[in-house]
């Protein structure tokens, strides 16, 4: 089974994402902001990370840049999941090392389709 | 809606499109046709049903259109597109170089265009491989509304996230507000036109690949067999037929044989079969 860290400051989004990912047989852990996510990753790298952009303390983009610079931080597949819905932000995320990008609002089908293709 | 009108409309739809609605679909008929009835000045769907037999073609088209299911998404099921890139394309390129330098691909129920456009994106990414070869992609459908949308190439934020890798979104689409427009470069690679699978389509000319996905499921066995026979006739002997993930020709036709490795992939019975590499 693969693991996924869901990083979002909204508990509702975390709950929805957790449910869908668990149905896809991921082992899910959660973090409320980029800093907490970074600490968890340092402790143990997940296989995948679902990542919000705007969060207090440390943003998703800052977290991603830190993660990719960290030993073993190239391993997790990172899927942004954010209301930042313009090409500029998407390009920035890809440049920083994101693997996929989900524009909110998302549904089960989108999340499933993005995660299924991560490993193919 | 009256039972007899349910029957009248189902019969009409089946005769003109092959789509079998069945009596359980009366709710579907009523919800989908109520706006059409209003638009054409009928009191309700019952009144529309009476007028249908002698109706002008725009009303008939609108009814058929409303009863088709046009759902589609980019790179649907993924595997056929992988098979297209890794197996069909290299093989057909090799053949084309030895023969007429042409490859013709037909999406026979192209709906709103995601399927032919996905193929075009794959082709563009592999441009070097087929330099000097003329590749045509033809998308046809029965639904005018779907074809219109396909030609415009405008998709919602939801549609561009179902199946389409974000890298391709950034590369091939332009954003305008919440809408995403496919690039002219991709658009120019696909020709769309209206065609009914129940009517002769030999005029389209011989094809190397036919994507006929998620449309046979709506037909009865006899219609399926008829359409498959016509597709078989239009396919070059070493060509490929690609069906939807849940579709099979088992018990429908033995003109085509399943290619090893991927469920929806068929070739003329007897054509060589080198798909073992793809384990799906
Ligand atoms: C569910 S869509 C499939 C789209 C695409 N091939 C895919 O797999 O995503 C089915 C399409 O078949 C079309 N269709 C139904 N009956 C047809 C017929 N007799 N001739 C041509 N197209 C037909 C509908 O208009 C609809 O767009």
JSON list of C-alpha atoms and ligand atoms in Angstrom, two decimals, chain B residues 13-14 16-19 64-65 67-74 76-77 81 106-116 140-144 146-147 194-199 211-219 223 227 243-245 247, ligand 1:
[
{"chain": "B", "resi": 13, "resn": "UNK", "atom": "CA", "xyz": [-34.64, 7.23, -31.30]},
{"chain": "B", "resi": 14, "resn": "UNK", "atom": "CA", "xyz": [-33.74, 3.62, -31.99]},
{"chain": "B", "resi": 16, "resn": "UNK", "atom": "CA", "xyz": [-32.57, 6.98, -36.20]},
{"chain": "B", "resi": 17, "resn": "UNK", "atom": "CA", "xyz": [-29.57, 6.34, -33.97]},
{"chain": "B", "resi": 18, "resn": "UNK", "atom": "CA", "xyz": [-29.57, 2.70, -32.93]},
{"chain": "B", "resi": 19, "resn": "UNK", "atom": "CA", "xyz": [-29.75, 3.74, -29.30]},
{"chain": "B", "resi": 64, "resn": "UNK", "atom": "CA", "xyz": [-31.77, 12.57, -31.13]},
{"chain": "B", "resi": 65, "resn": "UNK", "atom": "CA", "xyz": [-29.19, 14.98, -29.80]},
{"chain": "B", "resi": 67, "resn": "UNK", "atom": "CA", "xyz": [-31.10, 11.42, -26.13]},
{"chain": "B", "resi": 68, "resn": "UNK", "atom": "CA", "xyz": [-27.43, 10.74, -26.83]},
{"chain": "B", "resi": 69, "resn": "UNK", "atom": "CA", "xyz": [-24.99, 10.44, -23.95]},
{"chain": "B", "resi": 70, "resn": "UNK", "atom": "CA", "xyz": [-21.99, 12.52, -24.88]},
{"chain": "B", "resi": 71, "resn": "UNK", "atom": "CA", "xyz": [-19.75, 12.05, -21.92]},
{"chain": "B", "resi": 72, "resn": "UNK", "atom": "CA", "xyz": [-16.11, 11.80, -22.84]},
{"chain": "B", "resi": 73, "resn": "UNK", "atom": "CA", "xyz": [-12.75, 12.67, -21.43]},
{"chain": "B", "resi": 74, "resn": "UNK", "atom": "CA", "xyz": [-9.17, 13.09, -22.49]},
{"chain": "B", "resi": 76, "resn": "UNK", "atom": "CA", "xyz": [-10.08, 7.92, -21.41]},
{"chain": "B", "resi": 77, "resn": "UNK", "atom": "CA", "xyz": [-8.94, 4.60, -19.89]},
{"chain": "B", "resi": 81, "resn": "UNK", "atom": "CA", "xyz": [-3.77, 5.62, -25.94]},
{"chain": "B", "resi": 106, "resn": "UNK", "atom": "CA", "xyz": [-11.12, 7.66, -37.49]},
{"chain": "B", "resi": 107, "resn": "UNK", "atom": "CA", "xyz": [-12.90, 8.39, -34.22]},
{"chain": "B", "resi": 108, "resn": "UNK", "atom": "CA", "xyz": [-16.36, 7.10, -35.05]},
{"chain": "B", "resi": 109, "resn": "UNK", "atom": "CA", "xyz": [-18.18, 8.52, -32.02]},
{"chain": "B", "resi": 110, "resn": "UNK", "atom": "CA", "xyz": [-16.00, 11.51, -31.29]},
{"chain": "B", "resi": 111, "resn": "UNK", "atom": "CA", "xyz": [-18.55, 13.33, -29.14]},
{"chain": "B", "resi": 112, "resn": "UNK", "atom": "CA", "xyz": [-17.05, 16.58, -27.85]},
{"chain": "B", "resi": 113, "resn": "UNK", "atom": "CA", "xyz": [-13.61, 15.88, -29.29]},
{"chain": "B", "resi": 114, "resn": "UNK", "atom": "CA", "xyz": [-11.52, 14.68, -26.35]},
{"chain": "B", "resi": 115, "resn": "UNK", "atom": "CA", "xyz": [-10.68, 11.36, -28.04]},
{"chain": "B", "resi": 116, "resn": "UNK", "atom": "CA", "xyz": [-9.34, 12.67, -31.38]},
{"chain": "B", "resi": 140, "resn": "UNK", "atom": "CA", "xyz": [-17.49, 12.01, -36.58]},
{"chain": "B", "resi": 141, "resn": "UNK", "atom": "CA", "xyz": [-20.60, 11.87, -34.46]},
{"chain": "B", "resi": 142, "resn": "UNK", "atom": "CA", "xyz": [-24.35, 11.94, -34.80]},
{"chain": "B", "resi": 143, "resn": "UNK", "atom": "CA", "xyz": [-24.85, 14.77, -32.35]},
{"chain": "B", "resi": 144, "resn": "UNK", "atom": "CA", "xyz": [-24.70, 18.27, -33.86]},
{"chain": "B", "resi": 146, "resn": "UNK", "atom": "CA", "xyz": [-21.28, 17.70, -29.58]},
{"chain": "B", "resi": 147, "resn": "UNK", "atom": "CA", "xyz": [-19.64, 18.27, -32.94]},
{"chain": "B", "resi": 194, "resn": "UNK", "atom": "CA", "xyz": [-21.43, 14.49, -38.99]},
{"chain": "B", "resi": 195, "resn": "UNK", "atom": "CA", "xyz": [-21.93, 10.81, -39.66]},
{"chain": "B", "resi": 196, "resn": "UNK", "atom": "CA", "xyz": [-24.47, 8.28, -38.47]},
{"chain": "B", "resi": 197, "resn": "UNK", "atom": "CA", "xyz": [-23.06, 4.81, -37.79]},
{"chain": "B", "resi": 198, "resn": "UNK", "atom": "CA", "xyz": [-26.35, 3.31, -38.98]},
{"chain": "B", "resi": 199, "resn": "UNK", "atom": "CA", "xyz": [-25.88, 4.77, -42.43]},
{"chain": "B", "resi": 211, "resn": "UNK", "atom": "CA", "xyz": [-11.68, 4.25, -32.45]},
{"chain": "B", "resi": 212, "resn": "UNK", "atom": "CA", "xyz": [-15.31, 3.23, -31.92]},
{"chain": "B", "resi": 213, "resn": "UNK", "atom": "CA", "xyz": [-15.51, 3.57, -28.19]},
{"chain": "B", "resi": 214, "resn": "UNK", "atom": "CA", "xyz": [-18.41, 3.66, -25.80]},
{"chain": "B", "resi": 215, "resn": "UNK", "atom": "CA", "xyz": [-21.07, 3.85, -28.45]},
{"chain": "B", "resi": 216, "resn": "UNK", "atom": "CA", "xyz": [-21.83, 0.20, -29.36]},
{"chain": "B", "resi": 217, "resn": "UNK", "atom": "CA", "xyz": [-23.00, -0.28, -25.77]},
{"chain": "B", "resi": 218, "resn": "UNK", "atom": "CA", "xyz": [-26.13, 1.72, -26.59]},
{"chain": "B", "resi": 219, "resn": "UNK", "atom": "CA", "xyz": [-27.12, -0.53, -29.54]},
{"chain": "B", "resi": 223, "resn": "UNK", "atom": "CA", "xyz": [-27.12, -3.23, -34.77]},
{"chain": "B", "resi": 227, "resn": "UNK", "atom": "CA", "xyz": [-21.86, -1.53, -37.46]},
{"chain": "B", "resi": 243, "resn": "UNK", "atom": "CA", "xyz": [-13.43, -0.40, -28.46]},
{"chain": "B", "resi": 244, "resn": "UNK", "atom": "CA", "xyz": [-14.25, 0.98, -25.03]},
{"chain": "B", "resi": 245, "resn": "UNK", "atom": "CA", "xyz": [-12.91, -0.68, -21.89]},
{"chain": "B", "resi": 247, "resn": "UNK", "atom": "CA", "xyz": [-17.00, -3.44, -24.72]},
{"chain": "C", "resi": 1, "resn": "LIG", "atom": "C1", "xyz": [-20.36, 8.25, -24.59]},
{"chain": "C", "resi": 1, "resn": "LIG", "atom": "S1", "xyz": [-19.95, 9.08, -26.10]},
{"chain": "C", "resi": 1, "resn": "LIG", "atom": "C2", "xyz": [-18.37, 8.35, -26.46]},
{"chain": "C", "resi": 1, "resn": "LIG", "atom": "C3", "xyz": [-17.32, 9.39, -26.77]},
{"chain": "C", "resi": 1, "resn": "LIG", "atom": "C4", "xyz": [-15.91, 8.84, -26.94]},
{"chain": "C", "resi": 1, "resn": "LIG", "atom": "N1", "xyz": [-15.83, 7.89, -28.02]},
{"chain": "C", "resi": 1, "resn": "LIG", "atom": "C5", "xyz": [-15.41, 8.23, -25.65]},
{"chain": "C", "resi": 1, "resn": "LIG", "atom": "O1", "xyz": [-15.27, 7.01, -25.56]},
{"chain": "C", "resi": 1, "resn": "LIG", "atom": "O2", "xyz": [-15.12, 8.98, -24.72]},
{"chain": "C", "resi": 1, "resn": "LIG", "atom": "C6", "xyz": [-21.06, 8.33, -27.26]},
{"chain": "C", "resi": 1, "resn": "LIG", "atom": "C7", "xyz": [-21.25, 9.13, -28.52]},
{"chain": "C", "resi": 1, "resn": "LIG", "atom": "O3", "xyz": [-21.84, 8.31, -29.52]},
{"chain": "C", "resi": 1, "resn": "LIG", "atom": "C8", "xyz": [-22.65, 9.12, -30.34]},
{"chain": "C", "resi": 1, "resn": "LIG", "atom": "N2", "xyz": [-23.60, 8.30, -31.11]},
{"chain": "C", "resi": 1, "resn": "LIG", "atom": "C9", "xyz": [-24.70, 7.62, -30.65]},
{"chain": "C", "resi": 1, "resn": "LIG", "atom": "N3", "xyz": [-25.32, 6.99, -31.64]},
{"chain": "C", "resi": 1, "resn": "LIG", "atom": "C10", "xyz": [-24.61, 7.25, -32.78]},
{"chain": "C", "resi": 1, "resn": "LIG", "atom": "C11", "xyz": [-24.75, 6.88, -34.15]},
{"chain": "C", "resi": 1, "resn": "LIG", "atom": "N4", "xyz": [-25.77, 6.10, -34.55]},
{"chain": "C", "resi": 1, "resn": "LIG", "atom": "N5", "xyz": [-23.84, 7.33, -35.03]},
{"chain": "C", "resi": 1, "resn": "LIG", "atom": "C12", "xyz": [-22.81, 8.12, -34.64]},
{"chain": "C", "resi": 1, "resn": "LIG", "atom": "N6", "xyz": [-22.62, 8.49, -33.36]},
{"chain": "C", "resi": 1, "resn": "LIG", "atom": "C13", "xyz": [-23.51, 8.07, -32.44]},
{"chain": "C", "resi": 1, "resn": "LIG", "atom": "C14", "xyz": [-23.30, 10.07, -29.36]},
{"chain": "C", "resi": 1, "resn": "LIG", "atom": "O4", "xyz": [-23.76, 11.24, -29.99]},
{"chain": "C", "resi": 1, "resn": "LIG", "atom": "C15", "xyz": [-22.16, 10.32, -28.37]},
{"chain": "C", "resi": 1, "resn": "LIG", "atom": "O5", "xyz": [-21.47, 11.50, -28.68]}
]
